[in-house]
Short mmCIF file of C-alpha atoms in Angstrom, two decimals:
data_model
loop_
_atom_site.label_atom_id
_atom_site.label_comp_id
_atom_site.label_asym_id
_atom_site.label_seq_id
_atom_site.Cartn_x
_atom_site.Cartn_y
_atom_site.Cartn_z
CA MET Z 1307 9.96 -9.26 -0.72
CA ARG Z 1308 8.39 -11.05 2.26
CA GLN Z 1309 6.28 -8.01 3.09
CA ARG Z 1310 5.02 -7.73 -0.49
CA LEU Z 1311 4.18 -11.41 -0.56
CA GLY Z 1312 2.23 -11.08 2.69
CA LEU Z 1313 0.30 -8.11 1.35
CA ALA Z 1314 -0.48 -10.00 -1.87
CA VAL Z 1315 -1.78 -12.99 0.10
CA LEU Z 1316 -3.94 -10.83 2.34
CA LEU Z 1317 -5.33 -8.88 -0.60
CA SER Z 1318 -6.17 -12.14 -2.38
CA LEU Z 1319 -7.94 -13.45 0.72
CA LEU Z 1320 -9.89 -10.21 1.02
CA LEU Z 1321 -11.02 -10.31 -2.60
CA ALA Z 1322 -11.94 -13.99 -2.32
CA THR Z 1323 -14.00 -13.32 0.81
CA ILE Z 1324 -15.80 -10.40 -0.85
CA ALA Z 1325 -16.56 -12.68 -3.80
CA GLY Z 1326 -17.91 -15.31 -1.39
CA ALA Z 1327 -20.16 -12.75 0.29
CA VAL Z 1328 -21.49 -11.72 -3.13
CA LEU Z 1329 -21.89 -15.16 -4.72
CA ALA Z 1330 -22.97 -17.14 -1.63
CA PRO Z 1331 -24.62 -14.77 0.85
CA PRO Z 1332 -25.95 -16.22 4.13
CA GLN Z 1333 -29.30 -17.91 3.84
CA GLN Z 1334 -31.83 -15.67 5.56
CA VAL Z 1335 -35.47 -16.64 5.86
CA TYR Z 1336 -38.33 -14.14 6.07
CA PRO Z 1337 -41.39 -15.20 8.12
CA ILE Z 1338 -44.61 -14.16 6.33
CA ILE Z 1339 -48.17 -14.81 7.56
CA GLU Z 1340 -51.58 -13.95 6.11
CA ILE Z 1341 -54.73 -14.11 8.27
CA LEU Z 1342 -58.28 -13.15 7.28
CA VAL Z 1343 -60.62 -11.61 9.85
CA GLU Z 1344 -64.01 -12.92 8.66
CA ASP Z 1345 -66.16 -9.94 9.53
CA PRO Z 1346 -69.61 -10.36 7.89
CA SER Z 1347 -69.71 -6.75 6.72
CA THR Z 1348 -66.11 -6.00 5.75
CA PRO Z 1349 -63.43 -8.72 5.98
CA VAL Z 1350 -59.95 -7.49 6.91
CA LEU Z 1351 -56.77 -9.13 5.62
CA LEU Z 1352 -53.83 -9.10 8.05
CA ARG Z 1353 -50.46 -9.61 6.39
CA SER Z 1354 -47.43 -9.98 8.68
CA ALA Z 1355 -43.76 -9.87 7.75
CA PHE Z 1356 -40.76 -10.10 10.08
CA ARG Z 1357 -37.07 -9.40 9.93
CA PRO Z 1358 -35.16 -12.33 8.39
CA ARG Z 1359 -34.21 -15.27 10.58
CA ALA Z 1360 -30.93 -17.13 10.30
CA SER Z 1361 -32.46 -20.58 9.85
CA LEU Z 1362 -35.62 -22.31 8.71
CA ARG Z 1363 -36.10 -23.67 12.22
CA ASP Z 1364 -36.14 -20.18 13.74
CA CYS Z 1365 -38.56 -18.99 11.07
CA GLU Z 1366 -40.96 -21.88 11.60
CA ALA Z 1367 -40.84 -21.40 15.38
CA LEU Z 1368 -41.75 -17.72 15.00
CA THR Z 1369 -44.58 -18.26 12.51
CA GLY Z 1370 -46.01 -21.14 14.52
CA ASN Z 1371 -46.07 -19.13 17.74
CA ALA Z 1372 -47.49 -16.01 16.03
CA ILE Z 1373 -50.27 -18.02 14.38
CA ARG Z 1374 -51.17 -19.78 17.63
CA VAL Z 1375 -51.37 -16.53 19.62
CA THR Z 1376 -53.38 -14.74 16.92
CA LEU Z 1377 -55.96 -17.51 16.54
CA GLU Z 1378 -56.35 -17.80 20.31
CA ARG Z 1379 -57.10 -14.09 20.61
CA CYS Z 1380 -59.23 -13.84 17.49
CA PRO Z 1381 -61.90 -16.58 17.13
CA GLN Z 1382 -63.17 -15.10 13.86
CA CYS Z 1383 -59.68 -15.19 12.29
CA ARG Z 1384 -58.71 -17.77 9.69
CA LEU Z 1385 -55.20 -18.59 8.50
CA THR Z 1386 -54.91 -18.11 4.74
CA GLY Z 1387 -51.16 -18.39 4.24
CA SER Z 1388 -47.83 -18.92 5.99
CA GLN Z 1389 -44.35 -19.26 4.55
CA CYS Z 1390 -40.65 -18.90 5.26
CA ALA Z 1391 -39.38 -17.12 2.15
CA HIS Z 1392 -35.75 -16.80 1.08
CA THR Z 1393 -36.60 -13.79 -1.08
CA ILE Z 1394 -39.29 -11.14 -0.75
CA ASP Z 1395 -41.03 -8.88 -3.25
CA SER Z 1396 -40.93 -5.09 -3.29
CA ALA Z 1397 -44.19 -4.80 -1.34
CA THR Z 1398 -42.78 -6.83 1.54
CA GLN Z 1399 -39.52 -4.87 1.41
CA ALA Z 1400 -41.57 -1.69 1.76
CA MET Z 1401 -43.38 -3.18 4.77
CA LEU Z 1402 -40.08 -3.80 6.55
CA GLY Z 1403 -38.86 -0.29 5.78
CA SER Z 1404 -39.77 2.96 7.53
CA GLY Z 1405 -41.60 4.76 4.75
CA PRO Z 1406 -45.36 5.35 4.60
CA LEU Z 1407 -47.62 2.56 3.28
CA ALA Z 1408 -50.89 2.65 1.38
CA THR Z 1409 -52.64 0.77 4.18
CA PRO Z 1410 -52.55 1.11 7.98
CA ALA Z 1411 -49.69 -0.83 9.55
CA ALA Z 1412 -48.64 -1.85 13.04
CA HIS Z 1413 -45.08 -2.37 14.24
CA VAL Z 1414 -44.50 -5.45 16.34
CA PRO Z 1415 -41.56 -5.49 18.80
CA GLY Z 1416 -38.74 -7.61 17.45
CA GLY Z 1417 -38.89 -6.39 13.87
CA GLY Z 1418 -42.36 -7.37 12.65
CA VAL Z 1419 -44.92 -5.38 10.70
CA ILE Z 1420 -48.63 -6.10 10.16
CA THR Z 1421 -50.68 -4.40 7.45
CA PHE Z 1422 -54.48 -4.14 7.60
CA SER Z 1423 -56.39 -4.22 4.30
CA ALA Z 1424 -60.13 -3.87 3.80
CA ARG Z 1425 -62.46 -2.40 1.17
CA ASP Z 1426 -63.29 0.45 3.53
CA PRO Z 1427 -60.13 2.38 4.63
CA ALA Z 1428 -61.87 3.40 7.84
CA VAL Z 1429 -62.35 -0.25 8.77
CA SER Z 1430 -58.65 -0.95 8.08
CA LEU Z 1431 -57.57 1.88 10.39
CA ALA Z 1432 -60.05 0.84 13.08
CA ALA Z 1433 -58.73 -2.74 12.98
CA CYS Z 1434 -55.14 -1.48 13.30
CA GLN Z 1435 -56.03 0.76 16.24
CA ALA Z 1436 -57.99 -2.04 17.92
CA ALA Z 1437 -54.98 -4.36 17.63
CA ALA Z 1438 -52.71 -1.70 19.14
CA ALA Z 1439 -55.19 -1.14 22.00
CA GLN Z 1440 -55.18 -4.79 23.07
CA PRO Z 1441 -53.19 -5.75 26.20
CA ALA Z 1442 -49.54 -6.30 25.39
CA GLY Z 1443 -48.38 -9.88 25.09
CA LYS Z 1444 -44.91 -11.20 25.88
CA ALA Z 1445 -43.46 -9.39 22.86
CA GLY Z 1446 -44.85 -6.03 23.94
CA PRO Z 1447 -47.44 -3.63 22.53
CA LEU Z 1448 -48.12 -2.87 18.89
CA THR Z 1449 -47.76 0.63 17.46
CA CYS Z 1450 -50.28 1.61 14.78
CA PHE Z 1451 -49.51 3.96 11.88
CA ALA Z 1452 -52.20 5.34 9.57
CA SER Z 1453 -51.86 4.98 5.80
CA GLY Z 1454 -49.46 7.55 4.38
CA GLN Z 1455 -47.83 8.16 7.77
CA PRO Z 1456 -44.03 7.75 8.06
CA ARG Z 1457 -43.16 4.86 10.35
CA HIS Z 1458 -40.04 5.99 12.16
CA GLY Z 1459 -38.83 3.36 14.57
CA ALA Z 1460 -40.35 0.37 16.22
CA PRO Z 1461 -42.18 0.28 19.55
CA ARG Z 1462 -40.05 1.35 22.47
CA GLN Z 1463 -40.20 -1.94 24.33
CA PRO Z 1464 -37.04 -2.96 26.19
CA VAL Z 1465 -35.70 -6.45 25.49
CA ALA Z 1466 -33.61 -6.80 28.65
CA HIS Z 1467 -33.96 -10.21 30.33
CA PRO Z 1468 -32.66 -11.43 33.73
CA TRP Z 1469 -30.22 -13.66 31.85
CA HIS Z 1470 -28.56 -10.50 30.54
CA TRP Z 1471 -27.28 -9.77 34.06
CA ALA Z 1472 -25.62 -13.18 34.07
CA LEU Z 1473 -24.16 -12.47 30.63
CA LEU Z 1474 -22.74 -9.14 31.80
CA ALA Z 1475 -21.33 -10.62 35.00
CA ALA Z 1476 -19.73 -13.55 33.14
CA ALA Z 1477 -18.04 -11.19 30.67
CA ILE Z 1478 -16.68 -8.95 33.43
CA LEU Z 1479 -15.45 -11.86 35.55
CA ALA Z 1480 -13.79 -13.77 32.70
CA SER Z 1481 -12.04 -10.64 31.42
CA TRP Z 1482 -10.85 -9.68 34.92
CA LEU Z 1483 -9.60 -13.21 35.66
CA THR Z 1484 -7.67 -13.28 32.39
CA GLY Z 1485 -6.01 -10.02 33.38
CA TRP Z 1486 -5.12 -11.52 36.76
CA PHE Z 1487 -3.49 -14.53 35.11
CA ILE Z 1488 -1.55 -12.29 32.71
CA LEU Z 1489 -0.15 -10.30 35.62
CA ARG Z 1490 0.36 -13.29 37.90
CA TYR Z 1491 2.53 -15.07 35.34
CA ASP Z 1492 4.03 -11.93 33.85
CA HIS Z 1493 7.55 -13.29 34.28
CA LEU Z 1494 6.82 -16.09 31.80
CA HIS Z 1495 5.85 -13.88 28.87
CA ALA Z 1496 7.29 -10.43 29.61
CA ARG Z 1497 10.01 -10.82 26.99
CA ILE Z 1498 7.49 -10.92 24.14
CA THR Z 1499 4.38 -9.19 25.52
CA HIS Z 1500 5.70 -6.07 27.23
CA ASP Z 1501 5.34 -2.62 25.73
CA HIS Z 1502 8.62 -0.97 26.73
CA VAL Z 1503 9.08 2.64 27.77
CA GLY Z 1504 10.03 5.05 25.00
CA SER Z 1505 9.41 2.55 22.20
CA GLY Z 1506 7.67 5.11 20.02
CA PRO Z 1507 6.52 8.75 19.85
CA GLN Z 1508 3.00 7.67 20.86
CA LYS Z 1509 4.20 5.92 24.07
CA PHE Z 1510 3.71 7.79 27.35
CA HIS Z 1511 3.81 5.06 30.03
CA THR Z 1512 6.65 4.89 32.54
CA GLN Z 1513 6.85 1.14 33.26
CA PRO Z 1514 7.14 -1.88 30.89
CA THR Z 1515 3.57 -3.20 30.59
CA PRO Z 1516 1.95 -6.26 28.98
CA ARG Z 1517 0.02 -5.21 25.88
CA ILE Z 1518 -2.10 -8.34 25.46
CA GLY Z 1519 -5.22 -7.14 27.28
CA GLY Z 1520 -7.18 -7.99 24.15
CA ILE Z 1521 -6.97 -11.65 25.20
CA GLY Z 1522 -9.04 -10.76 28.27
CA VAL Z 1523 -11.64 -9.04 26.10
CA VAL Z 1524 -11.93 -12.13 23.91
CA MET Z 1525 -12.23 -14.40 26.96
CA GLY Z 1526 -14.97 -12.18 28.35
CA LEU Z 1527 -16.89 -12.46 25.09
CA LEU Z 1528 -16.45 -16.24 25.04
CA ALA Z 1529 -17.89 -16.42 28.57
CA ALA Z 1530 -20.84 -14.30 27.45
CA GLY Z 1531 -21.29 -16.64 24.48
CA ALA Z 1532 -21.49 -19.58 26.89
CA ILE Z 1533 -24.33 -17.82 28.72
CA LEU Z 1534 -26.11 -17.31 25.39
CA LEU Z 1535 -25.86 -21.05 24.72
CA LEU Z 1536 -27.26 -21.87 28.17
CA ALA Z 1537 -30.13 -19.36 28.07
CA ASP Z 1538 -32.85 -20.36 25.64
CA ALA Z 1539 -34.53 -17.04 26.42
CA LEU Z 1540 -31.69 -15.16 24.69
CA PRO Z 1541 -31.76 -15.86 20.94
CA GLY Z 1542 -28.88 -15.03 18.65
CA GLU Z 1543 -26.13 -17.36 19.86
CA ARG Z 1544 -25.45 -18.49 16.29
CA GLU Z 1545 -24.98 -14.96 14.95
CA PHE Z 1546 -22.94 -14.05 18.06
CA GLY Z 1547 -20.60 -16.97 17.41
CA LEU Z 1548 -20.26 -16.10 13.74
CA LEU Z 1549 -19.38 -12.50 14.63
CA MET Z 1550 -16.64 -13.76 16.96
CA LEU Z 1551 -15.35 -15.99 14.17
CA ALA Z 1552 -15.38 -13.13 11.66
CA GLY Z 1553 -13.37 -10.96 14.06
CA LEU Z 1554 -10.48 -13.43 14.30
CA PRO Z 1555 -8.37 -11.91 11.49
CA ALA Z 1556 -8.59 -8.45 13.09
CA PHE Z 1557 -7.69 -9.82 16.51
CA LEU Z 1558 -4.89 -12.11 15.33
CA GLY Z 1559 -3.37 -9.44 13.10
CA GLY Z 1560 -3.23 -7.03 16.03
CA LEU Z 1561 -2.01 -9.69 18.46
CA ALA Z 1562 0.80 -10.60 16.06
CA GLU Z 1563 1.92 -6.96 16.14
CA ASP Z 1564 1.66 -6.94 19.95
CA VAL Z 1565 4.00 -9.92 20.18
CA THR Z 1566 6.38 -9.47 17.26
CA LYS Z 1567 6.26 -5.65 16.74
CA ARG Z 1568 6.84 -6.41 13.04
CA VAL Z 1569 3.38 -6.38 11.39
CA GLY Z 1570 2.97 -3.36 9.12
CA VAL Z 1571 0.09 -0.88 9.07
CA ALA Z 1572 -1.07 -2.04 5.63
CA GLU Z 1573 -1.18 -5.69 6.71
CA ARG Z 1574 -3.22 -4.84 9.79
CA LEU Z 1575 -5.63 -2.70 7.76
CA LEU Z 1576 -6.18 -5.58 5.34
CA MET Z 1577 -6.74 -7.98 8.25
CA THR Z 1578 -9.47 -5.74 9.71
CA MET Z 1579 -11.07 -5.35 6.27
CA LEU Z 1580 -10.94 -9.14 5.91
CA SER Z 1581 -12.91 -9.42 9.16
CA GLY Z 1582 -15.48 -7.00 7.75
CA ALA Z 1583 -15.80 -9.09 4.58
CA LEU Z 1584 -16.16 -12.28 6.65
CA ALA Z 1585 -18.97 -10.70 8.68
CA ALA Z 1586 -20.69 -9.78 5.42
CA TRP Z 1587 -20.36 -13.37 4.23
CA LEU Z 1588 -21.28 -15.14 7.48
CA VAL Z 1589 -24.04 -12.95 8.93
CA GLY Z 1590 -24.97 -10.70 6.01
CA ALA Z 1591 -23.71 -7.54 7.75
CA VAL Z 1592 -23.70 -5.30 4.68
CA LEU Z 1593 -24.60 -1.62 4.47
CA HIS Z 1594 -27.19 -0.99 1.78
CA ARG Z 1595 -27.85 2.65 2.62
CA ILE Z 1596 -26.16 5.61 4.24
CA ASP Z 1597 -28.93 8.09 3.34
CA PHE Z 1598 -26.63 9.94 0.96
CA PRO Z 1599 -27.67 10.62 -2.67
CA GLY Z 1600 -25.66 8.70 -5.23
CA VAL Z 1601 -23.92 6.48 -2.71
CA ASP Z 1602 -27.17 4.71 -1.84
CA THR Z 1603 -27.70 3.98 -5.52
CA ALA Z 1604 -24.23 2.45 -5.78
CA LEU Z 1605 -24.86 0.39 -2.62
CA LEU Z 1606 -27.70 -1.39 -4.39
CA TRP Z 1607 -24.95 -3.23 -6.31
CA LEU Z 1608 -23.92 -5.96 -3.87
CA PRO Z 1609 -20.18 -6.15 -4.77
CA PHE Z 1610 -19.79 -2.43 -4.10
CA ALA Z 1611 -21.86 -2.68 -0.89
CA VAL Z 1612 -19.70 -5.51 0.49
CA ALA Z 1613 -16.43 -3.76 -0.45
CA PHE Z 1614 -17.68 -0.45 0.99
CA THR Z 1615 -18.76 -2.11 4.25
CA SER Z 1616 -15.45 -3.97 4.57
CA PHE Z 1617 -13.51 -0.74 4.12
CA ALA Z 1618 -15.71 1.11 6.63
CA VAL Z 1619 -15.30 -1.66 9.22
CA GLY Z 1620 -11.53 -1.67 8.71
CA GLY Z 1621 -11.46 2.10 9.05
CA VAL Z 1622 -13.35 2.08 12.35
CA ALA Z 1623 -11.15 -0.72 13.74
CA ASN Z 1624 -8.02 1.28 12.92
CA ALA Z 1625 -9.58 4.46 14.32
CA ILE Z 1626 -10.13 2.79 17.71
CA ASN Z 1627 -6.50 1.68 17.65
CA ILE Z 1628 -5.39 5.25 16.98
CA ILE Z 1629 -7.10 6.61 20.11
CA ASP Z 1630 -5.73 3.76 22.25
CA GLY Z 1631 -2.94 5.84 23.73
CA TYR Z 1632 -3.69 6.39 27.41
CA HIS Z 1633 -5.06 4.41 30.33
CA GLY Z 1634 -8.76 3.75 29.81
CA LEU Z 1635 -9.14 6.07 26.81
CA ALA Z 1636 -10.18 3.58 24.10
CA GLY Z 1637 -11.84 1.16 26.53
CA GLY Z 1638 -13.89 3.84 28.28
CA PHE Z 1639 -14.90 5.47 25.00
CA SER Z 1640 -16.00 2.10 23.64
CA VAL Z 1641 -18.13 1.40 26.72
CA ILE Z 1642 -19.92 4.74 26.15
CA VAL Z 1643 -20.64 3.81 22.53
CA LEU Z 1644 -21.80 0.33 23.55
CA ALA Z 1645 -24.14 1.77 26.19
CA ALA Z 1646 -25.80 3.92 23.50
CA LEU Z 1647 -26.01 0.99 21.06
CA ALA Z 1648 -27.47 -1.27 23.76
CA TRP Z 1649 -30.02 1.36 24.77
CA VAL Z 1650 -31.27 1.90 21.23
CA ALA Z 1651 -31.24 -1.85 20.50
CA SER Z 1652 -33.40 -2.45 23.57
CA GLN Z 1653 -35.86 0.19 22.42
CA VAL Z 1654 -36.25 -1.24 18.92
CA GLY Z 1655 -36.36 -4.84 20.14
CA ASP Z 1656 -33.05 -6.02 18.64
CA THR Z 1657 -31.91 -8.75 21.03
CA LEU Z 1658 -28.79 -9.70 19.04
CA VAL Z 1659 -27.31 -6.19 19.04
CA PHE Z 1660 -28.35 -5.65 22.66
CA SER Z 1661 -26.78 -8.90 23.88
CA THR Z 1662 -23.55 -8.43 21.92
CA ALA Z 1663 -23.15 -4.80 23.01
CA LEU Z 1664 -23.72 -5.82 26.63
CA ALA Z 1665 -21.21 -8.69 26.33
CA LEU Z 1666 -18.49 -6.47 24.84
CA ALA Z 1667 -19.16 -3.74 27.40
CA GLY Z 1668 -18.76 -6.30 30.19
CA ALA Z 1669 -15.52 -7.64 28.71
CA LEU Z 1670 -14.15 -4.10 28.46
CA LEU Z 1671 -15.21 -3.25 32.01
CA GLY Z 1672 -13.33 -6.30 33.28
CA PHE Z 1673 -10.27 -5.14 31.34
CA LEU Z 1674 -10.63 -1.54 32.60
CA LEU Z 1675 -10.36 -2.76 36.19
CA TRP Z 1676 -6.71 -3.47 35.35
CA ASN Z 1677 -6.15 -0.70 32.80
CA TRP Z 1678 -7.62 2.38 34.46
CA PRO Z 1679 -6.41 4.49 36.12
CA HIS Z 1680 -2.99 2.85 36.66
CA GLY Z 1681 -2.47 0.98 33.37
CA ARG Z 1682 -1.25 -2.39 34.63
CA ILE Z 1683 -2.33 -4.00 31.32
CA PHE Z 1684 -2.73 -2.44 27.87
CA LEU Z 1685 -5.45 -3.26 25.35
CA GLY Z 1686 -2.87 -3.71 22.61
CA ASP Z 1687 -3.47 -3.73 18.88
CA GLY Z 1688 -5.29 -7.07 19.10
CA GLY Z 1689 -7.80 -5.76 21.62
CA ALA Z 1690 -8.20 -2.39 19.92
CA TYR Z 1691 -8.78 -3.85 16.45
CA PHE Z 1692 -11.18 -6.49 17.76
CA THR Z 1693 -13.13 -3.91 19.77
CA GLY Z 1694 -13.27 -1.54 16.80
CA PHE Z 1695 -14.42 -4.35 14.53
CA LEU Z 1696 -17.31 -5.24 16.84
CA LEU Z 1697 -18.31 -1.60 17.32
CA ALA Z 1698 -18.50 -1.17 13.56
CA GLU Z 1699 -20.40 -4.43 13.05
CA LEU Z 1700 -22.94 -3.62 15.74
CA GLY Z 1701 -23.57 -0.30 14.04
CA VAL Z 1702 -24.03 -2.01 10.67
CA LEU Z 1703 -26.36 -4.66 12.10
CA LEU Z 1704 -28.44 -2.11 14.01
CA VAL Z 1705 -29.07 -0.13 10.82
CA LEU Z 1706 -29.52 -3.21 8.64
CA ARG Z 1707 -32.00 -4.93 10.96
CA ASN Z 1708 -33.93 -1.80 11.96
CA PRO Z 1709 -34.89 0.46 9.04
CA GLY Z 1710 -36.11 3.12 11.48
CA VAL Z 1711 -32.53 3.72 12.68
CA SER Z 1712 -30.57 6.18 10.56
CA PRO Z 1713 -27.14 5.03 9.35
CA TRP Z 1714 -25.83 8.34 10.68
CA PHE Z 1715 -26.54 7.22 14.26
CA PRO Z 1716 -23.59 4.80 14.63
CA LEU Z 1717 -21.37 7.28 12.76
CA VAL Z 1718 -22.19 10.01 15.28
CA LEU Z 1719 -21.40 7.63 18.15
CA LEU Z 1720 -17.98 6.95 16.60
CA ILE Z 1721 -17.33 10.49 15.41
CA HIS Z 1722 -14.36 11.10 17.73
CA PRO Z 1723 -12.06 8.28 16.52
CA VAL Z 1724 -13.31 8.57 12.93
CA PHE Z 1725 -12.66 12.31 12.73
CA GLU Z 1726 -9.38 11.93 14.64
CA THR Z 1727 -8.25 9.49 11.94
CA LEU Z 1728 -9.35 11.68 9.02
CA PHE Z 1729 -7.87 14.77 10.63
CA SER Z 1730 -4.57 12.96 11.25
CA VAL Z 1731 -4.40 11.80 7.62
CA TYR Z 1732 -4.97 15.38 6.45
CA ARG Z 1733 -2.45 16.77 8.94
CA ARG Z 1734 0.31 14.33 8.03
CA ARG Z 1735 -0.27 14.15 4.29
CA PHE Z 1736 -1.03 17.77 3.40
CA ALA Z 1737 0.16 19.94 6.29
CA GLN Z 1738 3.36 18.05 7.17
CA ARG Z 1739 4.02 16.26 3.83
CA LEU Z 1740 4.51 12.94 5.62
CA SER Z 1741 3.13 9.46 5.06
CA PRO Z 1742 -0.31 9.03 6.71
CA GLY Z 1743 1.01 5.83 8.33
CA THR Z 1744 3.80 7.65 10.18
CA ALA Z 1745 3.41 7.52 13.96
CA ASP Z 1746 3.72 10.83 15.80
CA GLY Z 1747 2.77 12.48 19.07
CA GLU Z 1748 0.33 15.06 17.72
CA HIS Z 1749 -3.06 13.39 18.22
CA LEU Z 1750 -5.60 15.33 20.26
CA HIS Z 1751 -5.29 13.06 23.29
CA GLN Z 1752 -1.51 13.45 23.20
CA LEU Z 1753 -1.83 17.23 23.13
CA ILE Z 1754 -4.24 17.08 26.07
CA HIS Z 1755 -1.64 15.07 27.99
CA ARG Z 1756 1.32 17.26 27.05
CA ARG Z 1757 -0.18 20.75 26.99
CA LEU Z 1758 -3.08 20.52 29.45
CA LEU Z 1759 -2.26 17.94 32.13
CA ARG Z 1760 1.39 16.96 32.36
CA GLN Z 1761 2.69 20.26 33.71
CA LYS Z 1762 0.08 20.23 36.47
CA TRP Z 1763 -0.06 16.57 37.48
CA GLY Z 1764 3.17 14.97 36.25
CA ALA Z 1765 3.65 12.53 33.37
CA ASP Z 1766 2.63 9.32 35.13
CA TYR Z 1767 -0.20 10.54 37.35
CA CYS Z 1768 -2.02 12.43 34.59
CA ASN Z 1769 -2.00 9.46 32.16
CA GLY Z 1770 -5.31 8.14 33.50
CA ARG Z 1771 -6.83 11.64 33.46
CA VAL Z 1772 -6.63 12.06 29.69
CA GLY Z 1773 -9.53 9.72 28.97
CA LYS Z 1774 -12.05 11.82 30.87
CA HIS Z 1775 -11.48 14.73 28.50
CA VAL Z 1776 -12.67 12.53 25.65
CA TRP Z 1777 -15.31 10.55 27.55
CA ILE Z 1778 -17.36 13.56 28.65
CA PRO Z 1779 -18.00 15.17 25.23
CA SER Z 1780 -18.45 11.71 23.68
CA ALA Z 1781 -21.06 10.81 26.30
CA ILE Z 1782 -22.91 14.07 25.65
CA ILE Z 1783 -22.96 13.44 21.90
CA ALA Z 1784 -24.06 9.81 22.43
CA SER Z 1785 -26.90 10.90 24.72
CA LEU Z 1786 -28.17 13.48 22.26
CA ALA Z 1787 -27.89 11.10 19.31
CA SER Z 1788 -29.78 8.35 21.16
CA GLY Z 1789 -32.82 10.61 21.30
CA HIS Z 1790 -32.83 11.25 17.53
CA ILE Z 1791 -32.02 7.87 15.98
CA ASN Z 1792 -34.19 8.46 12.91
CA SER Z 1793 -33.39 12.11 12.17
CA MET Z 1794 -30.56 12.37 9.67
CA TYR Z 1795 -30.45 16.17 9.90
CA VAL Z 1796 -30.14 16.24 13.69
CA LEU Z 1797 -27.49 13.53 13.61
CA LEU Z 1798 -25.57 15.29 10.85
CA SER Z 1799 -25.71 18.53 12.84
CA LEU Z 1800 -24.32 16.73 15.90
CA ALA Z 1801 -21.49 15.25 13.83
CA LEU Z 1802 -20.57 18.62 12.33
CA ALA Z 1803 -20.77 20.31 15.73
CA TYR Z 1804 -18.38 17.76 17.23
CA CYS Z 1805 -15.94 18.13 14.34
CA PHE Z 1806 -15.97 21.91 14.82
CA PHE Z 1807 -15.43 21.45 18.56
CA PHE Z 1808 -12.55 19.04 17.87
CA VAL Z 1809 -10.78 21.48 15.52
CA MET Z 1810 -11.23 24.43 17.91
CA VAL Z 1811 -9.79 22.46 20.85
CA TYR Z 1812 -6.92 21.21 18.69
CA ARG Z 1813 -6.07 24.73 17.54
CA ALA Z 1814 -6.22 26.03 21.10
CA LEU Z 1815 -3.86 23.31 22.33
CA THR Z 1816 -1.37 23.78 19.50
CA ALA Z 1817 -1.33 27.55 20.12
CA THR Z 1818 -0.26 27.20 23.76
#
């Protein structure tokens, strides 16, 4: 009865949060500027639109700075319009997309687009090319696209700032120090925090170990957030804080299982989905496209889009928890994914995704200093769910904020845990006629440990060696995908190739 009541409460909270995200979405403001170049022969109208800002203050700061710089560089330019709009028309939506436009357009680093309109199309193109040829300002160079030309991606201008090194160092140090405190005062909490030997078919450690390493990850992220507050040069502290807030249900649900060992799979899934719905409500992290016919049409309906995104985020969070079985496996894999996300974010000028990916990578590196190769602290369900939640959200935000990035890119980065989860559901439900939520010792990483490494190296010593067998192919896939962020067919081919590789390795291991 108590379990059913808890599920009912969580389901009600999830539905209420989805309703909130639909009925009261976050207020985003689009900076829009119109400037007329008063050429005596053929005037040219420059219309600029930028990715939405989280507040009116941010929007006004951007438009004011853009207008000032433009008028300083262009004495014959005259401002004809400037606004911070809460909604945009279809023409502006098309500008911020990646499809071809009827007029020449230039991409501005940071998510801006300028269109050039004149009576003579040749003059429009010449003005666009002249703007792109000018010396790059602080934001970086412009990239010009002719009318009718697909506009895949934004200018490849890195957004890394010296403050990012401080952010990374703070995350590593805070996470490492938290791990030190956990181990130093292990005798005070061992009774409730230790993961004991032989406590389940998925357990392969040989010493009782604290499984609250997720606390260190959270502390690392909080330290990185403090750096964001101190550094005015790193925007996005508000969205960063809201993401941390949205992830609380996923973290607390997992932490409760780490401590009590009594939180069911369904409850934890609902908690991670609740975090996904909160992120949709607080920061507008909602998938509106996956480049798949039929589904994209359904995603135009906001209630379905929010529910779909929440389910996807919950699925990724649980998938990361599933691969968290050996020293460094989930943490190392996540750092690889974060490195790819940070690299692409830096190339498309997305400071928020870049900063958050760097912060989480630093927090995980600080944790891995204790976890790999000897496993003195475990990530635990709290850390795994929270890490998976942020990985999923960064993928959603990267696609949402950068139309030139295919939604298949983050999926390819996460293909190992996602396919592991789907394959496990199929294996348990249809091949073994068991409940998909039943824990077993037949995951790929467990077979690698049992069939490939244990006989050669021994049970304890080979624990830390399992991760490398997943890291290497994942790093190869991530590297290849990072070079084709806008090609759905290449990314789909990489995903299918990895799934085929996964099945072949699994069959080979089960045959031995």
